XYZ file of C-alpha atoms in Angstrom:
623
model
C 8.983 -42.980 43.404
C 8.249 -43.844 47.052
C 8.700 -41.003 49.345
C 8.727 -42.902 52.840
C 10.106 -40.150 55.210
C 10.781 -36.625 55.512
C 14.846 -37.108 54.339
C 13.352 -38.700 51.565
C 11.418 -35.237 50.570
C 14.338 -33.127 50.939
C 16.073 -35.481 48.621
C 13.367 -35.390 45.940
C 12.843 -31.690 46.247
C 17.195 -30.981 45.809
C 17.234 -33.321 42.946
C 14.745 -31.748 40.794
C 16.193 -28.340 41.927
C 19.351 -29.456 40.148
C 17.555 -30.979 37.201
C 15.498 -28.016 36.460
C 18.595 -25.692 36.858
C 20.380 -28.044 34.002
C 17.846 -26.796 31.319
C 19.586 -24.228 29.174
C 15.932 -23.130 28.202
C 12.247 -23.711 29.494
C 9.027 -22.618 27.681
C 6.558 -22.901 30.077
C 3.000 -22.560 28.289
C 0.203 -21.529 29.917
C -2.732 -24.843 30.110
C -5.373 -22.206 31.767
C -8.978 -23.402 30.394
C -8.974 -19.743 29.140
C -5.558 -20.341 26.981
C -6.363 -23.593 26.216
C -9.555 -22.263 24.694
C -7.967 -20.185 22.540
C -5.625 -22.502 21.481
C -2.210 -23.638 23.746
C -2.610 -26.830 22.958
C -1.511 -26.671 19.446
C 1.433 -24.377 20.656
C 2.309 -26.547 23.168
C 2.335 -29.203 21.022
C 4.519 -27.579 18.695
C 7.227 -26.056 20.523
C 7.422 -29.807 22.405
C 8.574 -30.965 19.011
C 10.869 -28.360 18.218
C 12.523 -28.495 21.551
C 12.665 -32.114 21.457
C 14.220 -32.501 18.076
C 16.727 -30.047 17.212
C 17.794 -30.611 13.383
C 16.903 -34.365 13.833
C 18.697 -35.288 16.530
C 17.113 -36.177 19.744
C 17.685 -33.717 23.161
C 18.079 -36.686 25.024
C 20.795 -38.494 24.089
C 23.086 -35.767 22.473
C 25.021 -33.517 25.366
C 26.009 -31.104 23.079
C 22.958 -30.163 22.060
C 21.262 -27.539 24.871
C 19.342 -29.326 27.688
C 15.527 -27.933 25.985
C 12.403 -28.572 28.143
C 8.538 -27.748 26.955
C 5.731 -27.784 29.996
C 2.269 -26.867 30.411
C 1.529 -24.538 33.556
C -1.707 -23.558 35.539
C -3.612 -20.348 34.541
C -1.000 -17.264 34.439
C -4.262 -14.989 34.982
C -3.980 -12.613 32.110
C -6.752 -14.357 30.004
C -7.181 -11.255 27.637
C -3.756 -11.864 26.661
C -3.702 -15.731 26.112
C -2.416 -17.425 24.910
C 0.825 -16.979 27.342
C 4.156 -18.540 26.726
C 6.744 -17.747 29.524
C 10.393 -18.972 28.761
C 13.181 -19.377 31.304
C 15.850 -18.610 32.597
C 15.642 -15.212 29.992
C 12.128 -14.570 31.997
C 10.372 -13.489 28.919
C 6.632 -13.127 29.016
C 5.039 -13.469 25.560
C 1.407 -13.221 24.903
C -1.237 -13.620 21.879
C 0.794 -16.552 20.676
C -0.370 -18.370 17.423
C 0.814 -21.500 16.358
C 2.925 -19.586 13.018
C 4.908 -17.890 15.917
C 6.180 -20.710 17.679
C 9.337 -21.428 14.856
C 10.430 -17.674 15.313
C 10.323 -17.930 19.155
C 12.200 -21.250 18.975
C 15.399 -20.244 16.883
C 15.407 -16.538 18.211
C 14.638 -17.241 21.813
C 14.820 -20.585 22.622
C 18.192 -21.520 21.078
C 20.045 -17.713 20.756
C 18.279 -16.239 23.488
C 17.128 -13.090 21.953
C 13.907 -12.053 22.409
C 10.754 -11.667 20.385
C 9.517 -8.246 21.140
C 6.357 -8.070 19.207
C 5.475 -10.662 21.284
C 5.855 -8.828 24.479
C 2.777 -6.902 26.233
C 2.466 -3.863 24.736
C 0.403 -0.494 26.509
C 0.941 3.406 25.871
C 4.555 2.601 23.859
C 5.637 1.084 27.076
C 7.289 -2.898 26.284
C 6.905 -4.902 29.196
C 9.268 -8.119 29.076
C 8.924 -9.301 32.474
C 5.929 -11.131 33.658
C 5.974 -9.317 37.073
C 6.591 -5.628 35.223
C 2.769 -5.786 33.251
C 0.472 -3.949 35.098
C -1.928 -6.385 35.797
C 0.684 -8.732 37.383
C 2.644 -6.097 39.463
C -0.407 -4.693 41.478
C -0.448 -8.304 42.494
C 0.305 -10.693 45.914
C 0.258 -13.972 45.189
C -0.620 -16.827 47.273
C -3.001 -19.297 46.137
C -1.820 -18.481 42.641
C 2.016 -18.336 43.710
C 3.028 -21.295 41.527
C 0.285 -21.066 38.886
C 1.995 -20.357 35.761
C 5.171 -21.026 36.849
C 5.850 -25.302 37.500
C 4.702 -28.135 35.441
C 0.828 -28.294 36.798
C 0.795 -32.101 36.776
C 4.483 -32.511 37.980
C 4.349 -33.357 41.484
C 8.392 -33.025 41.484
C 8.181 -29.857 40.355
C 5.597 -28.659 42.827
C 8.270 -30.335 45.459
C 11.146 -28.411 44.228
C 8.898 -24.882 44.665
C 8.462 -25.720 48.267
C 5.965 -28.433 48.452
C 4.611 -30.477 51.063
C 7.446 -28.586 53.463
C 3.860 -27.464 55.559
C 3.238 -30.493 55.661
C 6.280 -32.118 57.262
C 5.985 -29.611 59.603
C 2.967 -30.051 60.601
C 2.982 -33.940 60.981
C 6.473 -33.808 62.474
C 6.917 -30.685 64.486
C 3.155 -29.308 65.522
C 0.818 -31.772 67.036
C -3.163 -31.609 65.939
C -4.168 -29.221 68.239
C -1.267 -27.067 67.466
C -2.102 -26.717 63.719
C -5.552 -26.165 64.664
C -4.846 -23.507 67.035
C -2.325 -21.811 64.066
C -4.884 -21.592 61.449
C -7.477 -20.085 64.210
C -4.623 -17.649 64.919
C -4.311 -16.669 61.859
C -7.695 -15.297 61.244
C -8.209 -17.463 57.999
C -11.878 -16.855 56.869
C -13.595 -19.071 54.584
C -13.440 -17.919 50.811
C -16.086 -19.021 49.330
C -18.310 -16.354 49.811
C -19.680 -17.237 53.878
C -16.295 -15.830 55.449
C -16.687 -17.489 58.496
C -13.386 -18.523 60.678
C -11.672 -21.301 59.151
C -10.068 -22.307 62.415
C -12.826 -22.149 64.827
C -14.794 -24.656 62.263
C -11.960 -26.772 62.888
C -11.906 -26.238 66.185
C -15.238 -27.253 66.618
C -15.272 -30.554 64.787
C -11.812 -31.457 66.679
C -14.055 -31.591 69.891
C -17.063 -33.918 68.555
C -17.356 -36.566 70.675
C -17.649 -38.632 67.269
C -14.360 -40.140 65.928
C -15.017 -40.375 62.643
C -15.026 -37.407 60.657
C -14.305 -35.897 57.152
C -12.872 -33.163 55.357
C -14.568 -32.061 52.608
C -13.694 -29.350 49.450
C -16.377 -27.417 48.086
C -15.314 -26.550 44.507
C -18.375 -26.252 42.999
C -18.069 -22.998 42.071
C -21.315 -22.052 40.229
C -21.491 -17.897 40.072
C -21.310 -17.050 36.110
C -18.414 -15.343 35.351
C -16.329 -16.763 38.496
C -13.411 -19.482 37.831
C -11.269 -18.500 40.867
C -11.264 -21.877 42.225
C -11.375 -23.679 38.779
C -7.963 -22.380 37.996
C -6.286 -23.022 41.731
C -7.224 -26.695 40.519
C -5.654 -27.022 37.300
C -2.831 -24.851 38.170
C -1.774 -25.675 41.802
C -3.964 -29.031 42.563
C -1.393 -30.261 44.739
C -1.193 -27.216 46.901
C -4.959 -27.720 47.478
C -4.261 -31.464 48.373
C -1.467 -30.190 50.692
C -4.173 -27.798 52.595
C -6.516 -30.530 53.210
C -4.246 -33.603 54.144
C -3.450 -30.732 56.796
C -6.613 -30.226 57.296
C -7.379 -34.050 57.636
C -4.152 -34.268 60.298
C -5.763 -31.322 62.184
C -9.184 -32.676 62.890
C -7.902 -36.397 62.535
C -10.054 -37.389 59.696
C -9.197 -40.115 57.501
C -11.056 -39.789 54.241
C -11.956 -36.245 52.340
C -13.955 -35.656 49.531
C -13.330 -32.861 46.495
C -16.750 -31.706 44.966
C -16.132 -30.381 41.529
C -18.681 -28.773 39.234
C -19.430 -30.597 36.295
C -18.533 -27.770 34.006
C -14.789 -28.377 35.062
C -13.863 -31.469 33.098
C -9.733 -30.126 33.193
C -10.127 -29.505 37.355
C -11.542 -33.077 37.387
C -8.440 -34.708 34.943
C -5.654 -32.733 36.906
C -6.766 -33.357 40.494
C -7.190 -37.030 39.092
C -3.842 -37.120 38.190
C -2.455 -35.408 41.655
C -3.967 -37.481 43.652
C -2.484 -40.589 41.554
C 0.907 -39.192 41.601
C 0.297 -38.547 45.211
C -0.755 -42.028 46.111
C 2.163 -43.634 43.963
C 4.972 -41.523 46.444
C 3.493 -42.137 49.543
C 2.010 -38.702 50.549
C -1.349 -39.694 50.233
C -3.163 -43.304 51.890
C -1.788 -45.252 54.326
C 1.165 -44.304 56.453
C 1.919 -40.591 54.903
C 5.422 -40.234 55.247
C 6.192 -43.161 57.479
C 4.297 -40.810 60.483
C 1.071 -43.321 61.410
C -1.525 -41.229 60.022
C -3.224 -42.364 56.692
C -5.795 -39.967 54.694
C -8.026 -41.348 51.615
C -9.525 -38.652 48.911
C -11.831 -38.775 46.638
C -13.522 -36.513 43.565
C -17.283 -36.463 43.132
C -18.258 -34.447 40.109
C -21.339 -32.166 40.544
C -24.387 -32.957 38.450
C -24.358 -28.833 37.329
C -26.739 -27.662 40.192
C -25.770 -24.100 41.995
C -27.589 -24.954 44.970
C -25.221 -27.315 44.993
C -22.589 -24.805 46.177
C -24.307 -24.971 49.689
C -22.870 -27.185 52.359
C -25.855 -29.315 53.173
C -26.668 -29.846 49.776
C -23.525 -30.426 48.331
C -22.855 -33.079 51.298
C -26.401 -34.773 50.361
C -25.088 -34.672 46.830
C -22.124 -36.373 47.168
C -24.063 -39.373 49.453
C -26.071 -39.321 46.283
C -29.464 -37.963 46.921
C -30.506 -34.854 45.838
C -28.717 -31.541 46.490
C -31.311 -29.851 48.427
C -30.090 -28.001 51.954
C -31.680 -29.048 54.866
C -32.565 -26.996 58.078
C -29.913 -25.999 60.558
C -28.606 -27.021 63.412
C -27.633 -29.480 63.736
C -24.047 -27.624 61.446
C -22.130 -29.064 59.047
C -19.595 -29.615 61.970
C -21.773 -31.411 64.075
C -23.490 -33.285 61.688
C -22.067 -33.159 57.762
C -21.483 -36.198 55.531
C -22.981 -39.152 56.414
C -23.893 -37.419 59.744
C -20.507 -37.649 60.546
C -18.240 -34.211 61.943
C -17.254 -32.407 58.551
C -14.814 -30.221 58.180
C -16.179 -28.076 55.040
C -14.198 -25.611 52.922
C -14.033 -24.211 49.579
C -10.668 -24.599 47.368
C -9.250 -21.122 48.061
C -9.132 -21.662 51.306
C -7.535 -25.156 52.055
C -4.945 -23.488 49.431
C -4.214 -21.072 51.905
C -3.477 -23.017 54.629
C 0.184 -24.673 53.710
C 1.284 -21.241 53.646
C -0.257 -20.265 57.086
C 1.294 -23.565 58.962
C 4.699 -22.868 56.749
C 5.186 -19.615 57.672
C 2.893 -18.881 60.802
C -0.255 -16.824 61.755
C 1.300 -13.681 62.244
C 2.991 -13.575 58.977
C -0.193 -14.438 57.134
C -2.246 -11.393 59.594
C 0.681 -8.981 57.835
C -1.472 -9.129 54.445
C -5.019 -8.036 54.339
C -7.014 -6.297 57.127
C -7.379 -7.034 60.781
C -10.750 -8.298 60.227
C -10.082 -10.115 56.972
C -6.299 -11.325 56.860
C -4.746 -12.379 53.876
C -5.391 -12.304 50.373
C -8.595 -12.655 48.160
C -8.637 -14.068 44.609
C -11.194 -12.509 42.101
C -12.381 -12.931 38.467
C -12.539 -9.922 36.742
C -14.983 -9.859 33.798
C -17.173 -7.580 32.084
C -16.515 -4.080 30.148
C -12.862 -3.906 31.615
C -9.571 -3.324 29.598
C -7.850 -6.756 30.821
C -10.136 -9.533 31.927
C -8.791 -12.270 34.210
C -7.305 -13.990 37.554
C -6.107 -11.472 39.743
C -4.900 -12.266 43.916
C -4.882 -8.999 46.110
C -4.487 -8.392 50.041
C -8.050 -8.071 51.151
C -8.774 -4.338 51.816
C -7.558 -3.382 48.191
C -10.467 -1.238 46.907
C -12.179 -1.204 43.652
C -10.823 1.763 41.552
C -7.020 -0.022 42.744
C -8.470 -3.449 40.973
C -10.248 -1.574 38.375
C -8.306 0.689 37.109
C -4.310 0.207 38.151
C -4.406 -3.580 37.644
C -7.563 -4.028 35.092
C -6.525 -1.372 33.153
C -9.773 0.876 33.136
C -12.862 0.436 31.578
C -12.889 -0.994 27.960
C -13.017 1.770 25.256
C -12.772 4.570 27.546
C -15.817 4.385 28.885
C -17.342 5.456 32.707
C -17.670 3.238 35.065
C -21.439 2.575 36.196
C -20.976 -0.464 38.683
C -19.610 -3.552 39.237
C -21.508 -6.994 40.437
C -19.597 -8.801 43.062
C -20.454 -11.826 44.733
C -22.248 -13.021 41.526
C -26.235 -13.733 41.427
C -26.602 -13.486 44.983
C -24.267 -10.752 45.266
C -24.853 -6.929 45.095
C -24.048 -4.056 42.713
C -21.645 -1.392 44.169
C -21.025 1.985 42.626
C -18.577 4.830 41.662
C -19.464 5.955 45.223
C -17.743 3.055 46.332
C -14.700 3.027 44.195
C -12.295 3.467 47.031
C -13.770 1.243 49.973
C -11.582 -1.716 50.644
C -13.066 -5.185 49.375
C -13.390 -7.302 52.288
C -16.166 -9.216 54.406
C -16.971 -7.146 56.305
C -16.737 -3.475 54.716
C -19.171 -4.611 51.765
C -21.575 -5.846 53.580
C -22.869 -1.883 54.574
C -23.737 -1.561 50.925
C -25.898 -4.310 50.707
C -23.190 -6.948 48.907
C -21.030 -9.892 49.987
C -17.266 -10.875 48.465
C -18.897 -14.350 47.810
C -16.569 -16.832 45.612
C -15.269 -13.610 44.243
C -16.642 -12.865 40.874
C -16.189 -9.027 39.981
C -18.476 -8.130 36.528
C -17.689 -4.740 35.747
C -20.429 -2.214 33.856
C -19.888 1.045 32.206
C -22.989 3.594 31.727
C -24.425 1.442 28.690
C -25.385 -0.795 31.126
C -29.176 -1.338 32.421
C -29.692 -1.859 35.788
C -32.815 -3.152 35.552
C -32.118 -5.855 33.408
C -28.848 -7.020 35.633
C -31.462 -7.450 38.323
C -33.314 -9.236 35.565
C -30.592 -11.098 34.171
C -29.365 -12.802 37.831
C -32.757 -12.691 39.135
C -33.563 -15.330 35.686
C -30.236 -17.577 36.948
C -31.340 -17.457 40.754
C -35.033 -18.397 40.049
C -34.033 -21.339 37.719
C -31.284 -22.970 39.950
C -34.025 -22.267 42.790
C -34.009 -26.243 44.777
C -37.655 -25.316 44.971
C -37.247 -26.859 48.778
C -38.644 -23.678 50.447
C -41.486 -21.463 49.283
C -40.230 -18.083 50.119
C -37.182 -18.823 47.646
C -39.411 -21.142 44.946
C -41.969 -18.616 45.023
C -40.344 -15.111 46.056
C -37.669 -15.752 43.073
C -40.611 -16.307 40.479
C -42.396 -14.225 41.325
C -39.840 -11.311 41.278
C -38.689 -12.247 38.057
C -42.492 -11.643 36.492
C -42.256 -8.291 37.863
C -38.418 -7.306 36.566
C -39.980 -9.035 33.099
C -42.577 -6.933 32.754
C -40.408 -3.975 34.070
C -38.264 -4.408 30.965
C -41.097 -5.278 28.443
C -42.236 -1.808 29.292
C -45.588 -3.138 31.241
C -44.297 -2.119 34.655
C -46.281 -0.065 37.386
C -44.788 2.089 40.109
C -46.517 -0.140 42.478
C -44.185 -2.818 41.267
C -41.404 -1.619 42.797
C -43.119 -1.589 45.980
C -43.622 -5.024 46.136
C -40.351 -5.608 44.816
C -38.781 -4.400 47.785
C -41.406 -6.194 49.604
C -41.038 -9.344 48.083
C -36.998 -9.288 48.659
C -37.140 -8.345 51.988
C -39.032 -11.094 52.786
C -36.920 -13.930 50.951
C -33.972 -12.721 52.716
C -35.207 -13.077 55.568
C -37.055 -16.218 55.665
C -35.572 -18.365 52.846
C -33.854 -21.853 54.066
C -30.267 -21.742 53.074
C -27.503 -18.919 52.470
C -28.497 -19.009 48.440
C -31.794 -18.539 49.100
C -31.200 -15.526 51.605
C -28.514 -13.828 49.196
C -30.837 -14.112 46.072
C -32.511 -10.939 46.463
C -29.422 -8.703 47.074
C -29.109 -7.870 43.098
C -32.840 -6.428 43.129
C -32.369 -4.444 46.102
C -29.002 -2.905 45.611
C -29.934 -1.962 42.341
C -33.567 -0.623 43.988
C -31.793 1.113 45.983
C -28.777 2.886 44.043
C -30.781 2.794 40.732
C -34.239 3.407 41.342
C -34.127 6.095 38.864
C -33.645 3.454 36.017
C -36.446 1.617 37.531
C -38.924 4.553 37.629
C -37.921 5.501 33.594
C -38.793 2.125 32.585
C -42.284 2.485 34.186
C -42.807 6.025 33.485
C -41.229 6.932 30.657
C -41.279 3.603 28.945
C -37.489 4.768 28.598
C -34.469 2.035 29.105
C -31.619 5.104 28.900
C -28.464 2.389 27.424
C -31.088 1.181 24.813
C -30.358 -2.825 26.136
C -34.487 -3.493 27.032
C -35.533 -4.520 23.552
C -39.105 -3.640 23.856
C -38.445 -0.018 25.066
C -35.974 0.880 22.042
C -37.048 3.169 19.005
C -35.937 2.855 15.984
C -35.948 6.058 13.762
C -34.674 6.614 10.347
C -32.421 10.173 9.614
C -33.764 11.515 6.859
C -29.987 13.194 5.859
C -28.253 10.302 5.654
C -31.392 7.770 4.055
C -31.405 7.854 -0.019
C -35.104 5.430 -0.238
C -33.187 2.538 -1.253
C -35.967 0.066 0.331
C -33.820 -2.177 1.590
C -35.093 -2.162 5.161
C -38.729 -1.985 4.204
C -37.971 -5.570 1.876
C -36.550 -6.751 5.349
C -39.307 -5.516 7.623
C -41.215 -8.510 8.833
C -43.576 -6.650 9.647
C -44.177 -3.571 7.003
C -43.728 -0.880 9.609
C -41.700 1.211 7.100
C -42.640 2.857 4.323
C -41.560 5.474 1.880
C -41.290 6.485 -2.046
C -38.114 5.123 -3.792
C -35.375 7.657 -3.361
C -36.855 9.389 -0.698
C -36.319 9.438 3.223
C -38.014 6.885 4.546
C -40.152 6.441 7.790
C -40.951 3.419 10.455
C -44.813 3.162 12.211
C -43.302 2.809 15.554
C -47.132 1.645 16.512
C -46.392 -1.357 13.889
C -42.809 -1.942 14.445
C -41.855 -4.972 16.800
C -38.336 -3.715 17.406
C -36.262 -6.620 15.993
C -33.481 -4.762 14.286
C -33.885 -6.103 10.982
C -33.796 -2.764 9.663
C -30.771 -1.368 11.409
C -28.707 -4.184 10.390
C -29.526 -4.114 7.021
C -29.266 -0.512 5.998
C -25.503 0.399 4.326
C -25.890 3.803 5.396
C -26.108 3.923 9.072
C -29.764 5.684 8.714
C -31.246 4.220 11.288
C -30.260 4.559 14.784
C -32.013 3.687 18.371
C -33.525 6.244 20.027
C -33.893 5.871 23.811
């Protein structure tokens, strides 16, 4: 399939309009890392054979049997429900399929249209049947994530017939360079990966280098633990993000681009392969796009797994192929990126944006999301939360909103403590914060950035302390070792928040905590480097409480710090069975046979043995 001209798009994009409206039935099943994880594949694979063989005869060739169609879609968000199956044109949303369901779903749904309601999504009595009626998906606007979940991922008809490439036309046919440029400026697009800095004046000012050759480069190296926003734009949409920066490439008239992917994303890598051959094959990427003159080359270079990596120095040395170490600025990214050459640098999220900005205009995009910080943000949600997942809101929306209308509270009815956002060099904000709007700008008071977008939500069983620890650990390790107040000021706050938790901390400790952080914010190279800190002091700041119990009392109040729990034995419930002192590696416990035990807590090394192996639930931790 050639597609030489913009005609020839409209054509493509009516004809698989019509052949998508022939199905009688479509079970669209979610091919989300997360659902594949737990196990799509195999129902994927299964209802492709039912669908495609109904009592031995083939779909194809037999018009009275229904027109049945089986495809896999990007990541539908909900992952605690996965996996998903959605089937058209009933609309059914079905979640927690197994494999054994897939026959009952086939002859009740699929062929009589009834639906299987103990399949549906199921909270306080309430059946939800609808996709867009659950919770989590109605306190939703979608974007980026529009089509995720709803068109064949690797179909590049399909992504046609939903609209496709129409941004583009426009832009090649009715806007000139400057024009497009000046729109997504307009708009007030900020970048999303964590910087938020103006996506259009970037362009702007690598459309005025005096230098004619330039490049457009993706950043999806998306590195924060617990964040796989971008990760599932590019399995579920890829061709929306190959849209954005063809656009991108017209804007700043660049003829080659560049998508960075993290290692750790082999299915990104395999579907943006695929895009970009489908793309070449039709004529909307290489030479001549669209019969209009202007030819664009991409290419994928797969990360080698390093976070500094996510910086745009480093990831542009990567991809040349020498180490991913930043350098110092200026001369910018736009003045001097890739091969020294002008670079136009984004991350996924926001090249995904940008079809819909050119499409339908700045002002329509500045109607979502605050003045400051238009549009829409996607997040991860993770942690101690009643539905983990993929969620797109207007920036603005404020925590408790995300937390607790569209996450569905905290897991077992817990309180929420905090939540981590912006990942390891993000900051920790607090019930006190519940109902400030998330955007750049507001979260930045409360010493935290948006970053990538990675929300990790923490109830009161939570220890501060060792989150500081805990990102303080990844920070440190994934440290370029380039400059010394990062190679150094990382290491050496980590001994300190080790020997915090290991119950060897002094109060002066915290002093030169907040001593040591100040000073790699301030004077580390690169924006990793500067941001690594923020988890020590926002939780030295709203937690310093937790801190000075750790010292003091040699007290970690959610019992997490190993070497500060105590492990006692009830003498009501204990009958002198000896079956923890056999276990103690150490002989801290002793006791007469059928009577109450006790442990030497001067002995005892804190392992647990004994807990886990008492049948009586004797022995509990003390704090």
């Amino acid at each position: 399939m050639k597609i030489e001209n913009r005609e020839a798009l409209t054509n493509v994009c009516q004809k698989t309009q019509e052949e998508i409206a022939s199905y009688t039935c479509r079970v669209l099943v979610c091919a989300g890392t997360g659902c594949v994880a737990s196990g799509s594949q195999k129902i994927y694979d299964r209802m492709k054979e039912l669908c495609e063989n109904v009592e031995g005869v083939s779909v194809e060739f037999q018009k009275e049997v229904p027109h049945l169609g089986t495809v896999k879609t990007g990541c539908q968000g909900i992952c605690e429900l996965g996996p998903l199956v959605r089937i058209e044109p009933a609309h059914y949303q079905y979640v927690k399929v197994q494999p054994e369901d897939c026959g009952e779903i086939f002859e009740r749904t699929v062929l009589h249209g009834e639906p299987v309601e103990r399949l549906f999504y199921h909270r306080n009595e309430k059946i939800y049947e609808k996709p867009e009626e659950i919770p989590f998906i109605a306190g939703q606007t979608r974007i980026v994530l529009e089509n995720c979940g709803k068109i064949d991922a690797e179909s590049l008809e399909e992504y046609i017939a939903a609209g496709g490439f129409s941004a583009l036309t426009k832009a090649f046919f009715d806007m000139t360079p400057e024009q497009v440029v000046e729109e997504v400026d307009r708009s007030g697009l900020r970048g999303r990966g964590g910087g938020g800095f103006p996506a259009g004046r970037k362009w702007k000012q690598v459309a005025r280098q005096p230098e004619k050759v330039r490049y457009v480069v993706c950043n999806g190296d998306e590195g924060d633990p617990g964040a796989f926003m971008d990760g599932s734009v590019m399995e579920g949409d890829p061709y929306k993000l190959l849209e954005g920066m063809v656009i991108a490439a017209y804007a700043v008239q660049s003829h080659e681009g560049y998508i960075y992917v993290r290692a750790e994303y082999p299915l990104s890598v395999a579907r943006l392969k695929h895009a970009i051959g489908e793309m070449e094959k039709a004529g909307l990427l290489g030479d001549n796009i669209l019969g209009s003159g202007f030819s664009f080359h991409m290419h994928i270079n797969r990360g080698a797994g390093a976070f500094v990596c996510g910086e745009g120095s480093a990831l542009t040395a990567s991809i040349e192929g020498n180490r991913g170490m930043p350098r110092v600025k200026p001369p910018r990214t736009v003045e001097k990126g890739l091969w020294e050459k002008p670079t136009v640098l984004n991350n996924v999220e926001t090249f995904a944006n940008v079809p819909g900005i050119i499409l339908k205009g700045a002002d329509w995009f500045r109607t979502i999301g605050t003045e400051g910080s238009p549009g829409t943000k996607t997040f991860s949600i993770t942690g101690v939360i009643q539905n983990t997942g993929l969620i797109e809101v207007p920036m603005g929306t404020t925590l408790r909103e995300i937390i607790y209308d569209i996450g569905g509270g905290i897991k077992g009815g817990g309180n929420f403590k905090a939540v981590q956002i912006g990942g390891p060099s993000g900051g920790c904000l607090t019930s006190e914060q519940l109902d400030v709007g998330l955007d750049f700008d507001s979260v930045k008071k409360f010493g935290a950035i948006v970053g990538s977008g990675g929300l990790v939500v923490m109830d009161e069983n939570t220890c501060m302390v060792e989150v500081a620890r805990f990102f303080m650990s990844f920070t440190q390790r994934e440290s370029c070792g380039k400059c010394v107040p990062c190679r150094e000021g990382t290491k050496r706050m980590l001994e300190i928040l080790e020997r915090i938790v290991a119950g060897e901390g002094e109060l002066s400790d915290l002093d030169e905590l907040q001593e040591i952080a100040e000073m790699v914010k301030n004077m580390a190279l690169c924006g990793l480097g500067k941001s690594a800190p923020l988890p020590v002091l926002s939780t030295l700041k709203t937690f310093r409480d937790e801190y000075v119990e750790h010292i003091v009392d040699k007290r970690c109040r959610s019992k997490t710090c190993q070497a500060l729990r105590k492990y006692v034995i009830n003498p009501e419930l204990c009958i002198g069975c000896h079956k923890c002192s056999k276990n103690c590696p150490v002989g801290a416990i002793s006791g007469k046979v059928k009577e109450p035990h006790e442990i030497d807590t001067k002995i005892c090394i804190k392992c647990g043995a004994c807990k886990d192996n008492c049948a009586f639930g004797a022995i509990y931790v003390d704090a």
